[in-house]
Tab-separated table of C-alpha atoms and ligand atoms in Angstrom:
chain	number	residue	atom	x	y	z
A	13	UNK	CA	-16.029	23.950	10.087
A	14	UNK	CA	-18.816	23.517	12.642
A	15	UNK	CA	-19.291	26.611	14.734
A	16	UNK	CA	-20.261	26.700	18.393
A	17	UNK	CA	-23.886	26.949	17.301
A	18	UNK	CA	-23.857	23.759	15.150
A	19	UNK	CA	-25.253	20.482	16.506
A	20	UNK	CA	-22.523	18.393	18.192
A	21	UNK	CA	-20.717	15.909	15.946
A	22	UNK	CA	-17.864	13.516	16.557
A	23	UNK	CA	-15.164	16.189	16.624
A	24	UNK	CA	-11.397	15.745	16.965
A	25	UNK	CA	-8.843	18.544	16.849
A	26	UNK	CA	-5.071	17.965	16.846
A	27	UNK	CA	-2.303	20.545	16.909
A	28	UNK	CA	1.150	20.077	15.400
A	29	UNK	CA	3.117	20.619	12.207
A	30	UNK	CA	0.948	19.695	9.208
A	31	UNK	CA	2.307	18.226	5.987
A	32	UNK	CA	0.427	17.135	2.881
A	33	UNK	CA	0.460	17.617	-0.897
A	34	UNK	CA	-1.718	19.806	-3.080
A	35	UNK	CA	0.115	18.889	-6.271
A	36	UNK	CA	2.444	16.326	-7.826
A	37	UNK	CA	6.135	17.024	-7.067
A	38	UNK	CA	7.165	14.944	-10.091
A	39	UNK	CA	5.373	17.491	-12.295
A	40	UNK	CA	5.815	20.734	-10.413
A	41	UNK	CA	8.161	22.380	-7.917
A	42	UNK	CA	8.352	21.210	-4.312
A	43	UNK	CA	7.061	24.616	-3.223
A	44	UNK	CA	3.963	24.220	-5.383
A	45	UNK	CA	3.392	20.631	-4.344
A	46	UNK	CA	4.020	20.680	-0.603
A	47	UNK	CA	1.759	22.155	2.049
A	48	UNK	CA	3.570	22.719	5.329
A	49	UNK	CA	1.929	24.479	8.245
A	50	UNK	CA	4.453	24.849	11.046
A	51	UNK	CA	1.939	25.287	13.856
A	52	UNK	CA	-1.211	23.773	12.464
A	53	UNK	CA	-4.628	22.614	13.553
A	54	UNK	CA	-6.397	19.665	11.966
A	55	UNK	CA	-10.099	19.378	12.680
A	56	UNK	CA	-12.081	16.224	11.935
A	57	UNK	CA	-15.805	15.691	12.210
A	58	UNK	CA	-17.653	12.419	11.759
A	59	UNK	CA	-14.637	10.738	10.205
A	60	UNK	CA	-13.829	13.494	7.694
A	61	UNK	CA	-11.310	16.318	7.721
A	62	UNK	CA	-13.219	19.584	7.948
A	63	UNK	CA	-10.368	22.051	8.430
A	64	UNK	CA	-6.572	22.107	8.185
A	65	UNK	CA	-4.518	25.252	8.528
A	66	UNK	CA	-2.700	27.611	10.892
A	67	UNK	CA	-3.633	27.021	14.533
A	68	UNK	CA	-4.052	30.734	15.206
A	69	UNK	CA	-6.611	31.070	12.393
A	70	UNK	CA	-8.692	27.992	13.144
A	71	UNK	CA	-8.754	27.688	16.918
A	72	UNK	CA	-11.213	30.566	17.211
A	73	UNK	CA	-13.900	28.534	15.446
A	74	UNK	CA	-13.575	25.489	17.678
A	75	UNK	CA	-16.451	24.907	20.094
A	76	UNK	CA	-15.375	25.583	23.683
A	77	UNK	CA	-15.912	21.979	24.768
A	78	UNK	CA	-13.477	20.508	22.222
A	79	UNK	CA	-10.128	19.621	23.733
A	80	UNK	CA	-7.216	20.049	21.345
A	81	UNK	CA	-4.810	17.091	21.359
A	82	UNK	CA	-1.297	18.545	21.474
A	83	UNK	CA	1.404	17.215	19.168
A	84	UNK	CA	3.726	20.211	19.347
A	85	UNK	CA	7.118	19.562	17.700
A	86	UNK	CA	5.652	16.541	15.928
A	87	UNK	CA	4.556	16.187	12.307
A	88	UNK	CA	1.004	15.286	11.321
A	89	UNK	CA	0.717	13.701	7.875
A	90	UNK	CA	-1.925	11.760	5.952
A	91	UNK	CA	-2.057	8.054	6.868
A	92	UNK	CA	0.446	6.129	4.758
A	93	UNK	CA	-0.874	4.144	1.802
A	94	UNK	CA	0.689	0.863	0.671
A	95	UNK	CA	-0.498	-0.154	-2.760
A	96	UNK	CA	0.854	-3.722	-2.652
A	97	UNK	CA	1.229	-6.255	0.166
A	98	UNK	CA	0.349	-9.906	0.966
A	99	UNK	CA	-1.152	-10.373	4.436
A	100	UNK	CA	-0.904	-14.149	4.068
A	101	UNK	CA	2.890	-13.825	3.926
A	102	UNK	CA	3.217	-11.912	7.202
A	103	UNK	CA	4.656	-14.919	9.051
A	104	UNK	CA	7.085	-15.853	6.287
A	105	UNK	CA	8.670	-12.401	5.911
A	106	UNK	CA	12.453	-12.493	5.491
A	107	UNK	CA	12.751	-16.154	4.492
A	108	UNK	CA	16.180	-16.950	3.124
A	109	UNK	CA	16.036	-18.132	-0.416
A	110	UNK	CA	16.730	-17.657	-4.032
A	111	UNK	CA	14.911	-15.618	-6.612
A	112	UNK	CA	11.197	-15.158	-7.152
A	113	UNK	CA	9.984	-18.450	-8.666
A	114	UNK	CA	12.060	-20.646	-6.359
A	115	UNK	CA	11.113	-18.542	-3.304
A	116	UNK	CA	7.422	-18.883	-4.180
A	117	UNK	CA	7.754	-22.676	-4.377
A	118	UNK	CA	9.810	-23.136	-1.228
A	119	UNK	CA	8.458	-20.546	1.184
A	120	UNK	CA	5.359	-18.771	-0.015
A	121	UNK	CA	3.088	-21.467	-1.390
A	122	UNK	CA	3.550	-23.757	1.672
A	123	UNK	CA	2.652	-20.830	3.981
A	124	UNK	CA	-0.369	-19.783	1.911
A	125	UNK	CA	-1.771	-23.333	2.141
A	126	UNK	CA	-2.244	-22.742	5.867
A	127	UNK	CA	-4.954	-20.171	5.145
A	128	UNK	CA	-7.466	-22.902	4.415
A	129	UNK	CA	-7.741	-22.893	8.228
A	130	UNK	CA	-10.071	-20.053	9.267
A	131	UNK	CA	-8.587	-19.771	12.780
A	132	UNK	CA	-5.079	-19.387	11.419
A	133	UNK	CA	-6.294	-16.818	8.887
A	134	UNK	CA	-8.013	-14.815	11.658
A	135	UNK	CA	-4.915	-14.789	13.867
A	136	UNK	CA	-2.619	-13.622	11.064
A	137	UNK	CA	-5.151	-11.072	9.783
A	138	UNK	CA	-5.359	-9.515	13.265
A	139	UNK	CA	-1.570	-9.351	13.545
A	140	UNK	CA	-1.287	-7.856	10.049
A	141	UNK	CA	-3.863	-5.111	10.670
A	142	UNK	CA	-2.244	-4.181	13.984
A	143	UNK	CA	1.178	-4.081	12.328
A	144	UNK	CA	-0.100	-1.798	9.572
A	145	UNK	CA	-1.427	0.612	12.189
A	146	UNK	CA	1.772	0.458	14.248
A	147	UNK	CA	3.588	1.472	11.072
A	148	UNK	CA	1.176	4.281	10.226
A	149	UNK	CA	-0.369	2.560	7.229
A	150	UNK	CA	-4.083	3.269	7.123
A	151	UNK	CA	-4.886	2.108	3.589
A	152	UNK	CA	-3.446	-0.858	1.724
A	153	UNK	CA	-4.085	-3.001	-1.324
A	154	UNK	CA	-3.772	-6.544	-0.073
A	155	UNK	CA	-3.399	-9.983	-1.636
A	156	UNK	CA	-5.100	-12.790	0.287
A	157	UNK	CA	-4.765	-16.546	-0.434
A	158	UNK	CA	-6.864	-18.562	-2.883
A	159	UNK	CA	-9.286	-19.538	-0.138
A	160	UNK	CA	-12.332	-17.252	0.263
A	161	UNK	CA	-12.098	-17.646	4.051
A	162	UNK	CA	-8.716	-15.911	3.959
A	163	UNK	CA	-10.538	-12.854	2.552
A	164	UNK	CA	-13.324	-13.116	5.134
A	165	UNK	CA	-10.716	-13.136	7.903
A	166	UNK	CA	-8.950	-10.010	6.661
A	167	UNK	CA	-12.038	-7.902	6.029
A	168	UNK	CA	-13.537	-8.909	9.394
A	169	UNK	CA	-10.412	-7.535	11.097
A	170	UNK	CA	-10.067	-4.383	8.972
A	171	UNK	CA	-13.761	-3.481	9.229
A	172	UNK	CA	-13.590	-3.982	12.999
A	173	UNK	CA	-10.744	-1.444	13.151
A	174	UNK	CA	-12.296	0.989	10.647
A	175	UNK	CA	-9.490	0.673	8.080
A	176	UNK	CA	-9.800	1.335	4.383
A	177	UNK	CA	-8.371	-1.812	2.799
A	178	UNK	CA	-8.702	-3.087	-0.740
A	179	UNK	CA	-8.248	-6.857	-0.905
A	180	UNK	CA	-9.216	-9.954	-2.774
A	181	UNK	CA	-8.758	-13.666	-3.139
A	182	UNK	CA	-5.866	-14.670	-5.332
A	183	UNK	CA	-6.861	-16.266	-8.643
A	184	UNK	CA	-4.529	-18.971	-9.937
A	185	UNK	CA	-5.109	-22.115	-11.942
A	186	UNK	CA	-1.663	-23.408	-12.952
A	187	UNK	CA	2.028	-23.595	-12.019
A	188	UNK	CA	1.497	-23.928	-8.258
A	189	UNK	CA	0.643	-26.750	-5.799
A	190	UNK	CA	-2.804	-28.178	-6.542
A	191	UNK	CA	-4.075	-27.336	-3.031
A	192	UNK	CA	-3.706	-23.664	-3.906
A	193	UNK	CA	-5.288	-23.753	-7.353
A	194	UNK	CA	-8.808	-22.649	-8.158
A	195	UNK	CA	-10.989	-25.548	-9.279
A	196	UNK	CA	-11.784	-23.661	-12.501
A	197	UNK	CA	-12.114	-20.069	-13.718
A	198	UNK	CA	-15.904	-20.441	-13.398
A	199	UNK	CA	-15.679	-21.489	-9.736
A	200	UNK	CA	-13.166	-18.688	-9.121
A	201	UNK	CA	-15.647	-16.228	-10.641
A	202	UNK	CA	-18.479	-17.447	-8.445
A	203	UNK	CA	-16.407	-17.405	-5.258
A	204	UNK	CA	-15.082	-13.933	-6.013
A	205	UNK	CA	-18.552	-12.614	-6.843
A	206	UNK	CA	-19.799	-13.945	-3.500
A	207	UNK	CA	-16.956	-12.199	-1.705
A	208	UNK	CA	-17.734	-8.946	-3.525
A	209	UNK	CA	-21.360	-9.288	-2.450
A	210	UNK	CA	-20.293	-9.978	1.155
A	211	UNK	CA	-17.582	-7.334	1.586
A	212	UNK	CA	-17.371	-4.656	-1.107
A	213	UNK	CA	-18.583	-1.423	0.464
A	214	UNK	CA	-18.887	-2.908	3.947
A	215	UNK	CA	-17.286	-0.359	6.275
A	216	UNK	CA	-14.578	1.060	4.054
A	217	UNK	CA	-13.738	-2.226	2.327
A	218	UNK	CA	-13.042	-2.349	-1.382
A	219	UNK	CA	-12.820	-5.599	-3.278
A	220	UNK	CA	-9.743	-6.035	-5.469
A	221	UNK	CA	-9.863	-8.706	-8.174
A	222	UNK	CA	-6.498	-10.465	-7.824
A	223	UNK	CA	-5.139	-12.647	-10.652
A	224	UNK	CA	-1.774	-13.658	-9.131
A	225	UNK	CA	0.357	-13.175	-12.263
A	226	UNK	CA	0.415	-14.342	-15.856
A	227	UNK	CA	2.555	-17.381	-14.973
A	228	UNK	CA	-0.083	-18.794	-12.587
A	229	UNK	CA	-3.157	-17.868	-14.656
A	230	UNK	CA	-4.362	-19.503	-17.856
A	231	UNK	CA	-5.672	-17.164	-20.562
A	232	UNK	CA	-9.189	-18.159	-19.481
A	233	UNK	CA	-8.439	-17.166	-15.884
A	234	UNK	CA	-7.111	-13.780	-17.000
A	235	UNK	CA	-10.270	-13.203	-19.042
A	236	UNK	CA	-12.334	-14.261	-16.037
A	237	UNK	CA	-10.510	-11.708	-13.877
A	238	UNK	CA	-11.279	-8.997	-16.419
A	239	UNK	CA	-14.948	-9.988	-16.496
A	240	UNK	CA	-15.158	-9.995	-12.704
A	241	UNK	CA	-13.622	-6.517	-12.526
A	242	UNK	CA	-15.845	-5.084	-15.245
A	243	UNK	CA	-19.017	-6.792	-13.982
A	244	UNK	CA	-18.530	-5.112	-10.594
A	245	UNK	CA	-17.965	-1.377	-11.007
A	246	UNK	CA	-16.026	0.208	-8.180
A	247	UNK	CA	-13.857	-2.826	-7.563
A	248	UNK	CA	-10.110	-2.579	-8.183
A	249	UNK	CA	-7.661	-4.980	-9.802
A	250	UNK	CA	-4.190	-6.007	-8.635
A	251	UNK	CA	-1.542	-8.319	-10.014
A	252	UNK	CA	2.224	-8.708	-10.477
A	253	UNK	CA	4.092	-7.516	-13.547
A	254	UNK	CA	7.654	-8.003	-14.826
A	255	UNK	CA	9.283	-8.458	-11.444
A	256	UNK	CA	11.993	-10.949	-12.337
A	257	UNK	CA	13.824	-11.813	-15.571
A	258	UNK	CA	13.044	-15.548	-15.412
A	259	UNK	CA	9.395	-14.751	-14.780
A	260	UNK	CA	9.342	-12.477	-17.844
A	261	UNK	CA	10.955	-15.254	-19.948
A	262	UNK	CA	8.330	-17.716	-18.779
A	263	UNK	CA	5.526	-15.327	-19.660
A	264	UNK	CA	6.945	-14.984	-23.191
A	265	UNK	CA	6.909	-18.793	-23.496
A	266	UNK	CA	3.356	-19.088	-22.137
A	267	UNK	CA	1.939	-16.267	-24.290
A	268	UNK	CA	4.039	-16.410	-27.518
A	269	UNK	CA	1.561	-14.326	-29.526
A	270	UNK	CA	1.758	-11.325	-27.173
A	271	UNK	CA	4.223	-8.508	-27.797
A	272	UNK	CA	5.397	-8.346	-24.181
A	273	UNK	CA	4.208	-8.773	-20.564
A	274	UNK	CA	2.007	-5.660	-20.554
A	275	UNK	CA	0.457	-6.841	-23.816
A	276	UNK	CA	-0.513	-10.113	-22.111
A	277	UNK	CA	-2.549	-8.202	-19.554
A	278	UNK	CA	-3.868	-5.700	-22.094
A	279	UNK	CA	-5.124	-8.393	-24.478
A	280	UNK	CA	-6.966	-10.012	-21.591
A	281	UNK	CA	-8.690	-6.783	-20.572
A	282	UNK	CA	-6.727	-6.047	-17.404
A	283	UNK	CA	-5.357	-2.554	-18.023
A	284	UNK	CA	-7.130	0.638	-17.003
A	285	UNK	CA	-7.887	3.012	-14.147
A	286	UNK	CA	-8.142	1.093	-10.884
A	287	UNK	CA	-5.655	-1.616	-11.902
A	288	UNK	CA	-2.393	-1.705	-9.942
A	289	UNK	CA	0.618	-3.611	-11.274
A	290	UNK	CA	3.207	-4.518	-8.664
A	291	UNK	CA	6.957	-4.319	-9.382
A	292	UNK	CA	7.040	-3.258	-13.071
A	293	UNK	CA	10.833	-3.599	-13.027
A	294	UNK	CA	11.653	-5.067	-16.441
A	295	UNK	CA	9.527	-3.012	-18.836
A	296	UNK	CA	10.238	-1.533	-22.244
A	297	UNK	CA	9.377	2.025	-23.242
A	298	UNK	CA	6.375	0.631	-25.101
A	299	UNK	CA	5.095	-1.072	-21.979
A	300	UNK	CA	5.430	2.083	-19.848
A	301	UNK	CA	3.580	3.982	-22.546
A	302	UNK	CA	0.676	1.535	-22.445
A	303	UNK	CA	0.492	1.758	-18.645
A	304	UNK	CA	0.468	5.551	-18.858
A	305	UNK	CA	-2.011	5.731	-21.757
A	306	UNK	CA	-4.473	3.371	-20.061
A	307	UNK	CA	-4.302	5.145	-16.691
A	308	UNK	CA	-3.083	1.996	-14.950
A	309	UNK	CA	-1.259	2.216	-11.616
A	310	UNK	CA	2.061	0.693	-10.581
A	311	UNK	CA	3.450	-0.238	-7.176
A	312	UNK	CA	7.156	0.281	-6.564
A	313	UNK	CA	8.270	-2.364	-4.050
A	314	UNK	CA	11.959	-1.611	-3.409
A	315	UNK	CA	12.635	-3.751	-0.327
A	316	UNK	CA	11.202	-6.756	-2.134
A	317	UNK	CA	13.004	-6.045	-5.395
A	318	UNK	CA	16.299	-5.878	-3.516
A	319	UNK	CA	15.600	-8.837	-1.216
A	320	UNK	CA	14.672	-11.162	-4.086
A	321	UNK	CA	17.364	-9.741	-6.362
A	322	UNK	CA	14.656	-8.771	-8.854
A	323	UNK	CA	16.070	-5.504	-10.178
A	324	UNK	CA	15.992	-1.720	-9.925
A	325	UNK	CA	12.727	0.103	-10.665
A	326	UNK	CA	12.988	2.944	-13.197
A	327	UNK	CA	11.331	5.794	-11.328
A	328	UNK	CA	12.638	8.427	-13.719
A	329	UNK	CA	11.028	6.689	-16.680
A	330	UNK	CA	7.803	5.994	-14.774
A	331	UNK	CA	7.379	9.627	-13.754
A	332	UNK	CA	8.633	11.290	-16.937
A	333	UNK	CA	6.447	14.440	-17.060
A	334	UNK	CA	5.576	13.795	-20.714
A	335	UNK	CA	4.370	10.268	-19.886
A	336	UNK	CA	3.665	10.374	-16.160
A	337	UNK	CA	2.463	6.933	-15.074
A	338	UNK	CA	0.795	6.521	-11.695
A	339	UNK	CA	3.231	5.136	-9.114
A	340	UNK	CA	2.835	4.323	-5.450
A	341	UNK	CA	4.850	2.427	-2.871
A	342	UNK	CA	4.219	-1.127	-1.737
A	343	UNK	CA	5.908	-3.082	1.027
A	344	UNK	CA	5.187	-6.390	-0.782
A	345	UNK	CA	5.692	-8.318	2.446
A	346	UNK	CA	6.654	-11.265	2.451
A	347	UNK	CA	8.970	-10.479	-0.493
A	348	UNK	CA	9.460	-7.106	1.145
A	349	UNK	CA	11.408	-7.064	4.372
A	350	UNK	CA	9.408	-4.448	6.294
A	351	UNK	CA	5.817	-3.321	6.691
A	352	UNK	CA	7.121	0.198	7.347
A	353	UNK	CA	6.512	2.543	4.437
A	354	UNK	CA	9.202	4.793	5.923
A	355	UNK	CA	11.735	2.001	5.465
A	356	UNK	CA	10.227	1.326	2.038
A	357	UNK	CA	10.704	5.000	1.123
A	358	UNK	CA	14.297	4.792	2.304
A	359	UNK	CA	14.985	1.879	-0.050
A	360	UNK	CA	13.141	3.669	-2.849
A	361	UNK	CA	15.598	6.522	-2.423
A	362	UNK	CA	18.584	4.177	-2.661
A	363	UNK	CA	17.225	2.379	-5.720
A	364	UNK	CA	16.634	5.779	-7.305
A	365	UNK	CA	20.162	6.836	-6.410
A	366	UNK	CA	21.558	3.749	-8.142
A	367	UNK	CA	19.519	4.683	-11.224
A	368	UNK	CA	20.705	8.323	-11.144
A	369	UNK	CA	17.362	9.603	-9.810
A	370	UNK	CA	17.769	10.333	-6.084
A	371	UNK	CA	14.370	11.525	-4.806
A	372	UNK	CA	14.071	14.081	-2.031
A	373	UNK	CA	11.808	13.848	1.024
A	374	UNK	CA	8.944	15.647	-0.699
A	375	UNK	CA	8.808	13.104	-3.518
A	376	UNK	CA	9.223	10.155	-1.131
A	377	UNK	CA	6.394	11.211	1.169
A	378	UNK	CA	4.248	12.053	-1.827
A	379	UNK	CA	4.729	8.486	-3.106
A	380	UNK	CA	3.838	7.027	0.312
A	381	UNK	CA	0.612	9.046	0.615
A	382	UNK	CA	-1.092	10.759	-2.327
A	383	UNK	CA	0.954	8.830	-4.921
A	384	UNK	CA	-0.139	5.419	-3.702
A	385	UNK	CA	-3.708	6.644	-3.252
A	386	UNK	CA	-3.719	7.959	-6.834
A	387	UNK	CA	-2.325	4.679	-8.195
A	388	UNK	CA	-5.337	2.986	-6.546
A	389	UNK	CA	-7.673	5.777	-7.716
A	390	UNK	CA	-8.545	6.570	-4.119
A	391	UNK	CA	-6.872	9.980	-3.879
A	392	UNK	CA	-10.255	11.711	-3.594
A	393	UNK	CA	-10.772	9.760	-0.346
A	394	UNK	CA	-7.422	9.175	1.376
A	395	UNK	CA	-3.773	10.220	1.311
A	396	UNK	CA	-4.329	13.917	2.030
A	397	UNK	CA	-5.213	16.335	4.839
A	398	UNK	CA	-7.235	18.476	2.453
A	399	UNK	CA	-10.728	19.061	3.922
A	400	UNK	CA	-13.239	16.572	2.549
A	401	UNK	CA	-10.836	13.635	2.798
A	402	UNK	CA	-11.304	10.789	5.228
A	403	UNK	CA	-9.656	11.599	8.551
A	404	UNK	CA	-6.860	9.019	8.503
A	405	UNK	CA	-3.647	10.618	9.682
A	406	UNK	CA	-0.434	9.873	11.543
A	407	UNK	CA	1.801	11.681	13.973
A	408	UNK	CA	5.542	11.305	13.373
A	409	UNK	CA	7.975	11.852	16.233
A	410	UNK	CA	11.307	13.371	15.129
A	411	UNK	CA	12.775	12.459	18.521
A	412	UNK	CA	11.746	8.796	18.475
A	413	UNK	CA	15.287	7.522	19.068
A	414	UNK	CA	18.436	9.234	20.412
A	415	UNK	CA	20.129	9.196	17.020
A	416	UNK	CA	17.027	10.446	15.199
A	417	UNK	CA	16.652	13.230	17.768
A	418	UNK	CA	20.287	14.231	17.328
A	419	UNK	CA	19.900	14.301	13.550
A	420	UNK	CA	16.503	16.009	13.316
A	421	UNK	CA	17.523	18.721	15.775
A	422	UNK	CA	20.201	19.495	13.210
A	423	UNK	CA	17.738	20.050	10.335
A	424	UNK	CA	16.975	23.559	9.146
A	425	UNK	CA	14.219	23.039	6.590
A	426	UNK	CA	11.095	20.934	6.309
A	427	UNK	CA	12.695	19.301	3.247
A	428	UNK	CA	15.665	18.143	5.298
A	429	UNK	CA	13.381	16.944	8.095
A	430	UNK	CA	11.147	14.951	5.735
A	431	UNK	CA	14.128	13.346	4.051
A	432	UNK	CA	15.679	12.384	7.398
A	433	UNK	CA	12.404	10.849	8.581
A	434	UNK	CA	12.136	8.878	5.347
A	435	UNK	CA	15.724	7.615	5.672
A	436	UNK	CA	15.764	6.813	9.393
A	437	UNK	CA	12.118	6.295	10.310
A	438	UNK	CA	10.393	3.056	11.215
A	439	UNK	CA	7.559	1.917	13.490
A	440	UNK	CA	9.153	3.711	16.465
A	441	UNK	CA	8.764	6.993	14.615
A	442	UNK	CA	4.972	6.586	14.398
A	443	UNK	CA	3.722	8.112	17.628
A	444	UNK	CA	0.043	7.786	16.746
A	445	UNK	CA	-2.233	6.576	13.986
A	446	UNK	CA	-5.771	7.902	13.586
A	447	UNK	CA	-8.556	6.291	11.571
A	448	UNK	CA	-11.736	8.222	10.841
A	449	UNK	CA	-10.543	10.940	13.218
A	450	UNK	CA	-10.115	8.493	16.102
A	451	UNK	CA	-6.963	7.252	17.741
A	452	UNK	CA	-6.268	3.719	16.477
A	453	UNK	CA	-2.667	3.262	17.618
A	454	UNK	CA	-0.740	4.978	20.388
A	455	UNK	CA	2.919	3.994	20.450
A	456	UNK	CA	3.289	4.840	24.113
A	457	UNK	CA	0.237	2.984	25.399
A	458	UNK	CA	1.468	-0.466	26.494
A	459	UNK	CA	-2.075	-1.855	26.651
A	460	UNK	CA	-3.000	-0.869	23.085
A	461	UNK	CA	-4.262	-3.874	21.079
A	462	UNK	CA	-1.712	-3.099	18.416
A	463	UNK	CA	1.060	-3.850	20.958
A	464	UNK	CA	0.082	-7.473	21.582
A	465	UNK	CA	2.536	-10.184	20.592
A	466	UNK	CA	1.825	-13.136	18.343
A	467	UNK	CA	-0.241	-15.685	20.219
A	468	UNK	CA	-1.157	-18.002	17.358
A	469	UNK	CA	0.399	-21.391	16.751
A	470	UNK	CA	4.144	-21.719	17.319
A	471	UNK	CA	6.186	-23.800	14.932
A	472	UNK	CA	8.251	-26.746	16.127
A	473	UNK	CA	11.883	-25.728	15.828
A	474	UNK	CA	13.968	-28.325	14.062
A	475	UNK	CA	17.329	-26.623	14.082
B	525	LIG	N1	4.553	-12.980	-8.147
B	525	LIG	C1	3.556	-13.885	-8.036
B	525	LIG	N2	3.236	-14.094	-6.746
B	525	LIG	C2	4.054	-13.315	-6.021
B	525	LIG	C3	4.201	-13.098	-4.624
B	525	LIG	O1	3.538	-13.673	-3.789
B	525	LIG	N3	5.181	-12.227	-4.268
B	525	LIG	C4	5.946	-11.557	-5.170
B	525	LIG	N4	6.857	-10.697	-4.741
B	525	LIG	N5	5.815	-11.747	-6.474
B	525	LIG	C5	4.886	-12.610	-6.908
B	526	LIG	ZN1	3.488	-9.173	-4.341
């Protein structure tokens, strides 16, 4: 840490309970995995965490002119990390409908067409980024629409706020309305390469090559996605995998020579570190093994899987210590019904319970922070309060609502408190969100930009 004699930097110090993970609770004991400092001090300088530990030990080294922000009786955790979400579906969240393929046709594709309009894209991107911050999500892997301007709109907003987002234009060249299809894989390559040139590495932006899913991509488009990813080191890759039984059937029909859905992606060069596969609900043992062996990541999206009736993720299989695949949490809005990763964690618990694998609060918060970051191969940067990491963190308020206060005042251990926050928490529980060591959302400040209401176009109500 900087001493009083060091040159002045951009220093922030916050005091409260500190929680983060130094190890994987799916592989080791909770005691080994969890770091909990009851009365802690977190010190950030120039956007990075430089110290985290007991207040009494660290406060001595703070320069006299640094004011400590007090969050006594609150919990300070790493910013939450969502490894799968669609910003272009923000305004179609919770649309009544049937299962995946029908819901895409009736609700999602019509909404995504609207992102050919740059003004609309800007308005929704601003709302989406503010909503992430209100919910304590500081890093996310985001699907845009087919239109490059939908990517421009998102990165302009996230860079302006200092967020670390990974995002990319969706690639699709069949089985969707023509207005949403790429003209050709070659044009899709060129447009994506231009976007990478324009945004990858700008602020904290990361480009994510985004073939929508095997149903909407020809073999040539999948190969093009692989080439794009491999031609641009440091970019990530995201797609959907085995979410719904009818989707899986269709993929078998479209790729009859492939062993299974994972094999479709593997044969087209899409597996490997830095690839994140959303849903991964209907997979065989062989498929999980290939995901594990190739170091690919998966995004568990429980609110979406329940909402669309897709199925129950097999967390026990995914995190089997002998074949531990990388798993994070994704809200998958608009299939998901909440941008809150606390609510997502709550549903992950219930899905696990139905599968005979009820996760405790340590595992749930691990998934929502370090786990998601690791699935995206960003755990050296975000998802932890360990010094050296980027200073994105949140402050959770155990007294956010009367019922939560009544319940949390009846907890005796940090395990019980974490579990209760995961079960009952939502945006009200997030008292503050910090990006790069700076306050980016304050729940109690009515003038904060992240409190503004939607002011974009209103739809004509017909009913
Ligand atoms: N599979 C292909 N596209 C989508 C999408 O937009 N949402 C979900 N949940 N699954 C998909
Ligand atoms: Zn999705």
